[in-house]
Amino acid sequence: MCLVSFLLLFGFWFQSVSSRNLSRSNIQQIGLPPRGWNSYDAFSWIISEQEFLQNAQIVSQRLRVYGYEYVVVDYLWYRKNVPGANMNSLGFDVIDQWGRMVPDPVRWPSSNGGNGFSEVAKKVHSLGLKFGIHIMAGISTQAVNANTPILDTATGAAYQELGRVWYAKDIAIQQRRCSWMSNGFMSVNTRLGAGRAFLRSLHEQYAAWGVDLVKHDCVFGENFDLNEITYVSEVLSYFNRPFVYSFSPGIFVTPAMAKYVSGLVNMYRITGDDWDTWQDVAAHFDISRDMAAANLIGAKGLRGSSWPDMDMLPFGWLTDPGSNEGPHRYSKLNLEEKRTQMTLWAFAKSPLMYGGDVRRIDPATYEIMTNPTLLEINHFSSNNIEFPYVTSSKNLKNEYQQRIGKMNSMKGEKQIHSLGLTGCAESKAIGWTTGNQSLNRDLERICWKGSAENLHQNPFCVHKRELPLRLDGESMYHEDYRGKHHLVATNQMRVCLDGSTKRKDTSKDLKRATFSPCRLDSNQIWELHSNGTMVNSYSGLCVTVKYLEANVVSGGIRSWIATGRNGEVYLAFFNLNEQKTPVYAKTSDLAKVFPGRPINFCQGKEVWSGKNVATTQGTIFMDLEVHGCSLFVLHCK
Ligand SMILES: *[C@@H]1O[C@H](CO)[C@@H](O)[C@H](O)[C@H]1NC(C)=O
Ligand SMILES: *[C@@H]1O[C@H](CO)[C@@H](O)[C@H](O)[C@H]1NC(C)=O
Ligand SMILES: *[C@@H]1O[C@H](CO)[C@@H](O)[C@H](O)[C@H]1NC(C)=O
């Protein structure tokens, strides 16, 4: 169904833009992971024009030469900063007559007189930088409540079709609200000409303001909306200059899910929001490994390449998540943890966006953010993958085989059922079975059986229940929900399995399968296919369940490897343990990841300590601090 509407929509748009004749030939490609600064970690949503431009000025003076070129205003730049307003308040936004967000003129004085962000973009460009803005999915509840008309940018007047004007209420999908900002925004129906006209009116305005990057939120991960993504990507691809298309949080992201979008965008978040806790840093190791293994790092993207995005680096002078306050505290990460985070981000070729207030960047942070080896690896290394053949003792030969073997074979009492979303055609989506061993005879029980190694664990089960459909004016959507169900918790009938989470943080223990009070919300509506897959009505993706131990995130050692532009070998060791740990790798194992290249001996430098290293006895070794890392630049033969 998704694919059909995508094709129809594509055909429609292709016709309408080709008649406008924009040249796509001379446009610079977006070929490297973007770098820059984003306002969120330091200012939450309350940043002012003055604070933004002060930061931009310093980015230009101190970071631009290191490739940091985007300065991005994060969310809610249109919200009035007055008592009662917060990240999920309703009715405090500044919108124009067409239901589009415009900057709050108190916080952004240059937007007065209908300028939007044009003046800010001009100043940013004059600093030699590029300008980005965060935007939410779909349309705002405020515009829907006001039922504003839709602008047709081709005529400059209200959008008309079938002899009438179209309004916000015609295109809004009330059941598809952004899960973590339910009062804020909801999807629009891209099957309607008016829905597409609305999205077009947004992005044409951003382009007219001089925006170079949009960070589109609540369309990926658990709030997956391939229709909106596809259409916005099309609109951006026909602008006559490079335009970075980026996604904000992607909770429950899997490589299969990333493959649906990687060709349509330039960067996409693969986790929830990353904050300055060790758990958040550690939660990025598995997902970045999986993205690398699936060849998604630097895959073909919108007019160039696309990059799995691990989020901003929350170093330096910060605020707190969802806060109404500006920066007021230093990052809780210590030096080792910051080095580890930056090193993993560099090896995974993540976009590098500094999150702290640049006006107060401390020397140690500045040194990490501008480390020439890491920046070289981040932009120019290749074949970046997790290197599994490391051990924490010279003699523990089998340690890495266990690691390569089964992460899932852990036994333990404290289980977390973690949801993943994947394409329904993937065989790993199969695993749901119905049975009748229920205490409640009226409700059918559905369990995730999972794979064989999980059989010793309690299966994850829910009950299937009819939807409480009302027959009111929204019958069009009722049609869509035929044959679909709520899935209630086995021990509490009032809560339903939710394909989303109310939080957008990264910490792994927030990723567990969530139940929330049952309501008519497409994130809670599911359809079980006869082949044992279960599709979520919001995302159109199928849900899998992983059984994890509660504290699986802590512990272990990791390593990444990559090749440099001049044939050097980059190797990083990471210590995720809570105690100092030695890490060893063998030259013969290094050779395994470079097939056809003889590697017998390596020598070079460890970057953080400055020490010379060599694989004298066929082994390279380093003692790592708690949460610390080492970074080797090796020449091997
Ligand atoms: C569109 O492209 C055609 C063929 O390349 C060209 O002849 C025509 O002048 C263009 N039209 C506009 C409006 O640029
Ligand atoms: C399961 O069935 C659905 C619905 O017919 C289909 O879309 C999906 O591709 C199937 N998946 C597998 C793995 O067979
Ligand atoms: C379901 O119920 C039937 C009849 O009550 C019984 O024969 C069957 O074994 C049950 N199936 C399961 C999976 O418990």
XYZ file of C-alpha atoms and ligand atoms in Angstrom:
679
model
C 0.000 0.000 0.000
C 2.804 2.329 0.940
C 4.674 1.542 -2.195
C 1.669 2.115 -4.424
C 0.915 5.520 -2.985
C 4.608 6.338 -3.182
C 4.642 5.505 -6.885
C 1.510 7.481 -7.615
C 2.852 10.376 -5.685
C 6.202 10.179 -7.356
C 4.586 10.239 -10.783
C 2.520 13.233 -9.887
C 5.409 15.212 -8.518
C 7.769 14.297 -11.291
C 5.354 15.791 -13.823
C 4.739 18.917 -11.867
C 8.397 19.672 -11.245
C 9.745 18.726 -14.613
C 7.488 21.351 -16.135
C 9.305 23.809 -13.911
C 12.543 22.784 -15.487
C 15.120 23.073 -12.752
C 18.574 21.960 -13.695
C 19.995 19.219 -11.525
C 23.256 18.871 -13.359
C 25.601 21.453 -11.860
C 24.702 20.931 -8.259
C 27.477 20.164 -5.852
C 27.211 16.707 -4.357
C 26.904 16.166 -0.642
C 29.724 13.685 -0.354
C 31.097 13.845 3.200
C 29.464 13.505 6.605
C 28.387 17.068 7.476
C 29.900 18.897 10.464
C 28.725 21.827 12.464
C 27.012 23.060 15.565
C 23.449 22.572 16.770
C 21.692 24.645 19.435
C 19.733 21.893 21.196
C 22.114 20.489 23.807
C 22.964 23.934 25.140
C 19.747 25.892 24.635
C 16.928 23.356 24.389
C 14.309 25.389 22.450
C 14.721 28.839 23.948
C 17.674 30.197 21.961
C 17.537 33.814 20.769
C 18.837 35.329 17.561
C 21.636 37.062 19.446
C 22.794 33.849 21.144
C 22.571 31.938 17.890
C 24.622 34.463 15.941
C 27.224 34.714 18.717
C 27.712 30.960 18.497
C 27.821 31.094 14.695
C 30.505 33.775 14.861
C 32.733 31.567 16.998
C 32.069 28.493 14.880
C 33.237 30.577 11.951
C 36.370 31.788 13.746
C 37.464 28.624 15.534
C 35.821 25.556 13.980
C 35.149 26.309 10.336
C 38.685 25.495 9.221
C 38.147 22.008 10.689
C 35.149 21.456 8.447
C 32.427 22.529 10.892
C 30.245 24.505 8.513
C 26.585 24.034 9.425
C 24.958 26.007 12.228
C 21.544 24.609 13.038
C 18.664 26.078 15.049
C 17.006 23.190 16.799
C 13.327 22.775 17.596
C 10.490 25.195 18.377
C 12.018 28.403 16.999
C 8.396 29.447 16.392
C 7.281 29.009 20.020
C 6.838 32.081 22.256
C 9.025 31.845 25.337
C 6.347 32.952 27.817
C 4.920 31.419 31.024
C 3.024 28.230 30.216
C 4.994 27.437 27.076
C 7.101 24.282 27.071
C 8.132 21.479 24.723
C 4.640 19.961 24.553
C 2.403 22.987 25.128
C -0.326 23.922 22.679
C -1.211 27.384 21.419
C 2.057 29.291 21.877
C 3.353 29.082 18.324
C 3.643 31.820 15.733
C 2.085 30.675 12.461
C 1.260 32.507 9.263
C -2.086 32.650 7.465
C -1.246 29.366 5.696
C -0.562 27.420 8.888
C 3.216 27.521 8.462
C 5.588 28.086 11.366
C 7.470 31.387 11.434
C 10.195 32.409 13.906
C 8.983 33.961 17.170
C 9.648 37.674 16.501
C 10.549 38.325 20.135
C 13.368 35.790 20.106
C 14.219 36.399 16.422
C 13.782 40.170 15.914
C 15.106 40.122 12.343
C 12.100 37.993 11.358
C 9.786 40.973 11.847
C 8.022 42.214 8.761
C 7.658 38.774 7.208
C 11.383 38.101 6.820
C 11.325 34.696 8.438
C 14.894 33.483 8.768
C 16.228 35.385 5.703
C 18.301 37.868 7.688
C 19.755 35.181 9.946
C 20.623 33.030 6.927
C 22.306 36.012 5.266
C 24.472 36.652 8.314
C 25.344 32.965 8.611
C 26.345 32.875 4.948
C 28.448 36.006 5.376
C 30.395 34.112 8.066
C 31.235 31.449 5.492
C 28.826 28.988 7.098
C 25.635 27.194 6.131
C 22.298 27.537 7.862
C 20.096 24.704 9.110
C 16.753 24.476 10.886
C 14.913 21.756 12.741
C 11.363 21.079 11.584
C 8.658 18.754 12.841
C 6.686 16.222 10.838
C 3.460 17.169 9.120
C 1.309 20.003 10.374
C 0.905 21.651 13.789
C -2.143 21.032 15.963
C -2.408 24.783 16.245
C -2.807 25.153 12.478
C -5.308 22.286 12.430
C -7.364 23.877 15.212
C -7.295 27.197 13.355
C -8.143 25.300 10.148
C -5.914 27.520 8.053
C -6.174 27.282 4.252
C -3.411 25.527 2.296
C -1.157 27.673 0.126
C -0.650 26.728 -3.495
C 2.839 28.082 -4.218
C 2.242 27.883 -7.965
C -0.523 30.516 -7.773
C 0.262 32.262 -4.481
C -3.376 31.720 -3.475
C -5.336 29.098 -1.558
C -5.050 25.567 -2.929
C -8.115 24.540 -4.906
C -9.069 21.150 -6.211
C -12.463 19.646 -7.109
C -13.874 23.161 -7.103
C -13.102 24.029 -3.528
C -10.448 25.470 -1.228
C -8.593 22.997 1.004
C -7.885 23.519 4.683
C -5.630 22.144 7.427
C -8.365 19.841 8.746
C -8.675 18.208 5.322
C -5.061 17.056 5.272
C -4.280 16.343 8.943
C -4.290 12.753 10.200
C -5.407 13.103 13.800
C -4.429 9.535 14.758
C -0.845 10.058 13.673
C 0.546 12.435 16.238
C 4.208 12.742 16.996
C 4.551 10.327 19.907
C 6.786 12.529 22.051
C 5.051 15.816 21.199
C 1.422 14.786 20.993
C 0.084 18.354 21.331
C 2.454 19.648 18.739
C 2.308 17.967 15.364
C 0.561 15.290 13.327
C 1.092 13.715 9.928
C -0.462 15.039 6.756
C -2.082 12.870 4.142
C 0.274 12.843 1.176
C -2.299 10.964 -0.886
C -4.117 14.287 -1.207
C -2.961 17.015 -3.583
C -3.581 19.482 -0.763
C -1.374 17.491 1.620
C 1.464 17.580 -0.866
C 0.841 21.273 -1.578
C 1.193 22.003 2.136
C 4.560 20.254 2.430
C 5.728 21.979 -0.721
C 4.692 25.357 0.700
C 6.848 24.719 3.770
C 9.992 23.726 1.959
C 9.770 26.362 -0.731
C 9.604 28.912 2.055
C 12.643 27.438 3.818
C 14.561 27.532 0.558
C 13.499 31.144 -0.012
C 14.789 32.050 3.449
C 18.205 30.630 2.529
C 18.077 27.454 4.578
C 20.732 24.853 3.600
C 19.772 21.950 5.882
C 16.508 20.699 7.353
C 16.497 18.345 10.303
C 13.146 16.634 9.974
C 11.845 15.246 13.235
C 9.258 12.599 14.061
C 9.293 10.965 10.617
C 11.843 8.224 11.296
C 12.283 5.379 13.765
C 9.139 4.680 15.686
C 7.329 7.518 13.893
C 8.307 6.277 10.451
C 6.456 8.063 7.658
C 7.858 6.978 4.327
C 5.225 8.951 2.406
C 6.233 12.274 3.914
C 9.949 11.466 3.719
C 9.671 10.492 0.065
C 7.765 13.586 -0.877
C 9.988 16.009 1.035
C 13.051 14.357 -0.486
C 11.592 14.946 -3.938
C 10.866 18.592 -3.187
C 14.393 19.168 -1.878
C 15.997 17.360 -4.780
C 14.597 19.891 -7.210
C 16.013 22.934 -5.467
C 18.798 24.483 -7.420
C 21.486 24.145 -4.769
C 22.738 21.575 -2.274
C 20.296 21.003 0.518
C 21.102 18.567 3.320
C 18.153 16.423 4.319
C 18.541 15.112 7.864
C 16.338 13.184 10.319
C 16.036 13.582 14.047
C 15.565 10.681 16.488
C 15.307 7.207 15.219
C 14.350 5.014 18.124
C 14.050 1.280 17.287
C 16.008 1.773 14.054
C 17.347 -1.319 12.306
C 19.525 -1.559 9.192
C 16.515 -2.908 7.296
C 14.601 0.223 8.178
C 17.531 2.471 7.271
C 17.648 0.896 3.816
C 14.197 2.317 3.076
C 15.448 5.870 3.510
C 19.188 6.010 2.964
C 18.791 6.897 -0.710
C 16.375 9.725 0.068
C 18.376 11.654 2.663
C 21.900 12.717 3.658
C 21.903 11.861 7.344
C 19.520 9.986 9.591
C 19.617 9.452 13.305
C 19.969 5.846 14.383
C 19.239 6.318 18.080
C 17.180 8.467 20.391
C 18.655 11.689 21.748
C 22.190 11.304 23.018
C 22.955 13.068 26.303
C 26.047 13.286 28.438
C 25.784 9.954 30.237
C 27.988 6.928 29.782
C 24.891 4.766 29.071
C 24.085 6.972 26.096
C 27.608 6.714 24.709
C 27.657 2.934 25.218
C 24.259 2.481 23.560
C 25.781 3.541 20.212
C 28.229 0.655 19.819
C 25.807 -2.050 18.665
C 23.757 0.059 16.309
C 26.783 1.648 14.619
C 28.345 -1.808 14.208
C 25.158 -3.048 12.543
C 24.945 -0.038 10.209
C 28.568 -0.520 9.164
C 28.068 -4.240 8.584
C 25.062 -3.442 6.380
C 27.205 -1.083 4.235
C 25.078 1.904 5.153
C 27.962 4.235 6.008
C 28.311 6.543 3.026
C 25.677 4.728 0.988
C 24.128 6.567 -1.909
C 21.929 9.372 -0.597
C 20.022 12.406 -1.795
C 22.242 14.014 -4.468
C 25.311 12.443 -2.892
C 25.805 10.195 0.105
C 23.965 9.386 3.303
C 25.298 8.870 6.814
C 23.891 7.141 9.873
C 23.876 9.970 12.421
C 24.791 9.301 16.040
C 23.623 12.721 17.268
C 25.330 15.816 18.601
C 28.354 15.648 20.888
C 27.109 16.871 24.286
C 30.417 18.256 25.548
C 31.119 21.561 27.230
C 28.484 23.982 28.489
C 24.964 22.458 28.335
C 21.338 22.510 29.392
C 19.046 19.535 30.191
C 16.684 17.579 27.923
C 13.308 19.246 27.368
C 14.334 22.180 29.575
C 13.056 25.769 29.430
C 16.512 26.944 30.438
C 19.629 27.875 28.560
C 23.090 26.432 29.276
C 23.865 26.233 32.984
C 26.108 23.219 33.624
C 29.127 21.353 32.279
C 28.938 17.991 30.532
C 28.992 15.032 32.900
C 31.259 13.026 30.607
C 34.863 12.811 31.734
C 37.827 13.154 29.416
C 38.071 9.402 28.718
C 34.376 9.210 27.870
C 34.539 12.210 25.551
C 37.489 10.709 23.704
C 35.645 7.405 23.426
C 32.531 9.098 22.070
C 34.385 11.210 19.527
C 36.498 8.240 18.441
C 33.476 5.996 17.874
C 31.682 8.814 16.018
C 34.768 9.305 13.831
C 35.127 5.605 12.986
C 31.404 5.267 12.250
C 31.706 8.352 10.007
C 28.834 10.010 11.816
C 28.093 13.650 11.087
C 29.881 15.642 13.811
C 27.695 18.311 15.348
C 28.994 20.029 18.453
C 26.255 20.425 21.076
C 27.720 22.721 23.729
C 27.589 26.516 23.847
C 30.560 27.398 21.639
C 31.070 30.671 23.517
C 32.313 28.633 26.475
C 34.035 25.698 24.806
C 36.800 24.466 27.136
C 40.319 23.725 25.867
C 40.113 19.940 26.375
C 36.835 19.727 24.452
C 38.169 21.971 21.710
C 41.184 19.723 21.375
C 38.989 16.611 20.992
C 36.643 18.261 18.514
C 39.562 19.375 16.345
C 41.801 16.311 16.675
C 43.311 16.021 13.188
C 43.509 12.212 13.181
C 39.864 11.797 14.167
C 38.725 14.379 11.636
C 40.757 12.625 8.940
C 39.218 9.256 9.867
C 35.736 10.762 9.971
C 35.932 12.198 6.463
C 38.429 10.132 4.531
C 38.845 6.621 5.900
C 37.217 3.621 4.242
C 36.104 0.076 5.036
C 35.118 1.190 8.526
C 33.817 -1.728 10.579
C 33.786 -3.113 14.063
C 36.862 -5.280 14.583
C 35.688 -8.262 16.606
C 39.029 -10.014 17.237
C 40.112 -8.337 20.454
C 40.629 -9.944 23.857
C 41.212 -8.651 27.349
C 43.864 -11.247 28.103
C 46.636 -12.612 25.989
C 45.517 -16.140 26.721
C 41.767 -15.838 26.458
C 41.727 -17.171 22.917
C 38.051 -17.792 22.738
C 36.798 -14.595 24.206
C 36.184 -12.978 20.863
C 34.628 -16.059 19.378
C 32.017 -15.867 22.083
C 31.482 -12.221 21.294
C 31.150 -12.886 17.589
C 28.959 -15.850 18.415
C 25.889 -14.921 20.285
C 25.142 -11.662 21.948
C 21.635 -13.009 22.459
C 22.471 -16.156 24.324
C 22.568 -14.459 27.694
C 20.650 -15.995 30.508
C 19.342 -13.894 33.314
C 16.429 -12.857 35.383
C 16.205 -9.214 34.485
C 14.972 -9.246 30.924
C 14.158 -6.313 28.766
C 11.937 -6.788 25.792
C 13.240 -4.345 23.301
C 11.255 -3.569 20.162
C 12.812 -3.307 16.755
C 11.138 -2.292 13.516
C 12.052 -3.937 10.281
C 10.682 -4.454 6.795
C 7.809 -6.957 6.731
C 9.416 -8.891 3.905
C 12.473 -9.667 6.068
C 12.490 -13.206 7.378
C 13.549 -11.989 10.810
C 10.166 -10.246 11.108
C 8.525 -13.668 11.354
C 8.008 -14.893 14.884
C 4.512 -14.060 16.109
C 2.232 -16.968 16.911
C -1.274 -17.164 18.235
C -2.267 -19.620 20.897
C -5.151 -20.060 23.267
C -3.487 -20.674 26.575
C -5.013 -17.497 27.880
C -6.670 -16.964 31.233
C -9.000 -14.581 29.506
C -10.905 -16.824 27.112
C -12.345 -13.961 25.069
C -9.004 -12.634 23.976
C -6.566 -14.402 21.754
C -2.985 -14.506 22.973
C -0.119 -13.628 20.630
C 3.484 -14.360 21.512
C 6.842 -13.551 19.998
C 8.648 -16.827 19.788
C 11.878 -15.408 18.500
C 14.787 -17.516 17.495
C 15.932 -20.796 18.966
C 18.517 -19.355 21.335
C 15.788 -17.451 23.143
C 13.656 -20.461 23.893
C 14.831 -20.707 27.464
C 13.306 -17.350 28.167
C 9.746 -16.361 28.874
C 8.125 -15.422 25.605
C 6.861 -11.893 25.156
C 3.038 -12.119 24.907
C 0.095 -9.791 24.424
C -3.653 -10.158 23.901
C -5.435 -9.218 20.717
C -8.453 -6.937 21.162
C -10.883 -5.258 18.759
C -10.426 -1.549 18.151
C -12.983 0.743 19.761
C -13.972 2.323 16.460
C -16.523 5.081 16.463
C -18.453 5.707 13.289
C -18.050 9.414 12.939
C -16.789 11.708 10.212
C -13.422 9.981 10.042
C -14.644 6.859 8.327
C -11.941 7.136 5.732
C -9.408 6.114 8.339
C -11.668 3.402 9.708
C -11.388 1.759 6.342
C -7.619 1.717 6.827
C -7.961 -0.003 10.175
C -10.122 -2.931 9.031
C -8.708 -6.227 10.286
C -6.404 -4.453 12.728
C -6.181 -4.643 16.477
C -5.004 -3.303 19.737
C -2.587 -5.539 21.602
C -3.180 -5.285 25.323
C -0.760 -6.349 28.029
C -1.372 -9.833 29.353
C -1.618 -8.598 32.921
C -3.347 -5.266 32.446
C -6.183 -4.832 29.985
C -6.063 -1.049 29.868
C -2.608 -0.656 28.416
C -1.730 -1.322 24.803
C 1.506 -2.209 23.064
C 2.827 1.003 21.613
C 5.223 1.110 18.682
C 6.574 4.355 20.079
C 7.939 5.720 23.289
C 7.103 8.952 25.036
C 10.781 9.578 25.556
C 13.263 10.413 22.892
C 16.419 9.675 24.843
C 18.951 7.111 23.788
C 19.639 5.174 26.975
C 19.067 1.586 26.177
C 16.816 0.869 29.111
C 14.340 3.370 27.721
C 14.068 1.395 24.510
C 12.120 -1.469 26.038
C 8.773 -2.451 24.568
C 6.338 0.152 25.817
C 2.756 -0.105 26.869
C 0.669 3.006 27.275
C -3.028 3.681 27.981
C -5.051 2.366 25.036
C -6.296 4.922 22.553
C -7.073 5.239 18.868
C -3.547 6.040 17.791
C -1.975 4.359 14.810
C 1.166 3.616 16.813
C -1.011 1.259 18.892
C -2.771 -0.389 15.968
C -1.383 -3.669 14.645
C -2.173 -6.269 12.046
C -1.008 -9.846 12.348
C -0.253 -11.456 9.001
C -0.770 -15.170 8.500
C 2.986 -15.622 7.949
C 3.709 -14.571 11.529
C 4.704 -10.956 10.927
C 3.031 -8.076 12.736
C 2.782 -4.693 11.068
C 2.434 -1.383 12.894
C -0.129 0.996 11.391
C 1.938 4.094 12.005
C 5.197 3.011 10.473
C 4.027 0.253 8.119
C 6.993 -1.723 9.435
C 6.978 -5.045 11.210
C 7.913 -5.420 14.821
C 10.489 -7.763 16.288
C 11.272 -8.341 19.934
C 14.748 -8.787 21.326
C 15.362 -10.281 24.714
C 18.095 -8.422 26.481
C 19.549 -8.489 29.894
C 18.872 -5.245 31.738
C 22.515 -4.336 32.060
C 23.774 -5.682 28.750
C 24.936 -2.230 27.823
C 27.631 -2.139 30.443
C 30.764 -4.105 30.075
C 32.966 -5.590 27.462
C 35.606 -4.355 25.138
C 35.141 -3.230 21.563
C 37.293 -2.258 18.654
C 36.902 -0.578 15.266
C 39.160 -0.608 12.255
C 39.414 1.432 9.047
C 41.796 2.138 6.187
C 43.370 5.528 5.635
C 43.828 7.421 2.392
C 47.495 6.418 2.259
C 46.999 2.811 3.212
C 47.506 3.318 6.942
C 45.477 1.173 9.320
C 43.385 2.967 11.913
C 42.561 0.824 14.912
C 40.652 1.853 18.048
C 40.143 -0.081 21.284
C 37.304 0.772 23.640
C 36.847 -0.260 27.253
C 33.170 -0.413 28.233
C 33.995 -2.021 31.580
C 33.810 -0.415 34.968
C 37.441 -1.269 35.668
C 40.756 -0.760 33.929
C 41.148 -3.420 31.230
C 43.980 -4.463 28.947
C 43.055 -4.994 25.298
C 44.967 -7.137 22.819
C 44.749 -7.633 19.063
C 46.868 -9.933 16.932
C 48.537 -9.015 13.668
C 47.209 -12.230 12.171
C 43.672 -11.097 13.010
C 44.246 -7.660 11.510
C 45.104 -9.503 8.311
C 41.653 -11.122 8.356
C 39.915 -7.830 7.651
C 42.219 -6.908 4.774
C 41.878 -9.873 2.444
C 44.593 -9.976 -0.145
C 46.843 -7.606 1.748
C 49.691 -9.327 3.582
C 50.031 -7.995 7.108
C 52.885 -9.391 9.149
C 54.130 -6.454 11.102
C 52.676 -3.064 12.058
C 54.128 -0.028 13.735
C 52.963 3.478 14.400
C 51.581 5.736 17.126
C 48.885 5.731 19.749
C 47.275 9.123 19.376
C 46.146 10.013 22.931
C 49.368 9.001 24.669
C 51.696 9.875 21.798
C 53.479 6.551 22.364
C 55.175 4.608 19.614
C 53.720 1.135 19.192
C 54.632 -1.965 17.239
C 53.352 -5.521 16.952
C 56.582 -6.993 18.248
C 55.309 -10.396 19.332
C 52.522 -10.475 16.812
C 50.281 -8.553 19.217
C 49.283 -4.998 19.841
C 48.287 -4.182 23.377
C 47.094 -1.268 25.521
C 45.846 -0.867 29.104
C 42.630 1.126 28.971
C 41.101 3.319 31.642
C 37.458 2.849 32.649
C 35.346 3.894 29.580
C 38.557 4.856 27.839
C 39.882 4.206 24.363
C 43.088 4.053 22.431
C 43.597 5.126 18.864
C 46.382 3.635 16.759
C 47.637 4.874 13.430
C 49.591 1.939 12.024
C 51.734 1.258 9.016
C 51.607 -2.432 8.247
C 53.448 -4.696 5.884
C 13.428 24.048 -19.960
O 14.323 23.175 -20.594
C 14.249 23.204 -21.996
C 15.151 22.092 -22.549
O 16.331 21.987 -21.816
C 14.625 24.610 -22.475
O 14.548 24.672 -23.889
C 13.662 25.619 -21.878
O 14.040 26.937 -22.225
C 13.663 25.496 -20.347
N 12.629 26.327 -19.769
C 12.823 27.140 -18.764
C 11.643 27.879 -18.228
O 13.927 27.282 -18.241
C 4.217 -11.731 5.310
O 2.973 -11.340 4.796
C 2.817 -9.965 4.449
C 1.366 -9.733 4.038
O 0.983 -10.598 3.051
C 3.815 -9.618 3.363
O 3.710 -8.247 3.034
C 5.214 -9.908 3.848
O 6.151 -9.660 2.833
C 5.331 -11.364 4.322
N 6.645 -11.493 4.914
C 7.389 -12.606 4.787
C 8.720 -12.580 5.460
O 7.024 -13.573 4.174
C -6.242 -24.706 22.300
O -7.440 -25.287 22.757
C -7.743 -26.574 22.211
C -9.116 -27.018 22.685
O -9.464 -26.409 23.882
C -6.633 -27.551 22.621
O -6.900 -28.837 22.070
C -5.319 -27.020 22.108
O -4.269 -27.840 22.538
C -5.064 -25.609 22.602
N -3.882 -25.068 21.940
C -2.910 -24.537 22.611
C -1.760 -24.029 21.788
O -2.898 -24.428 23.817
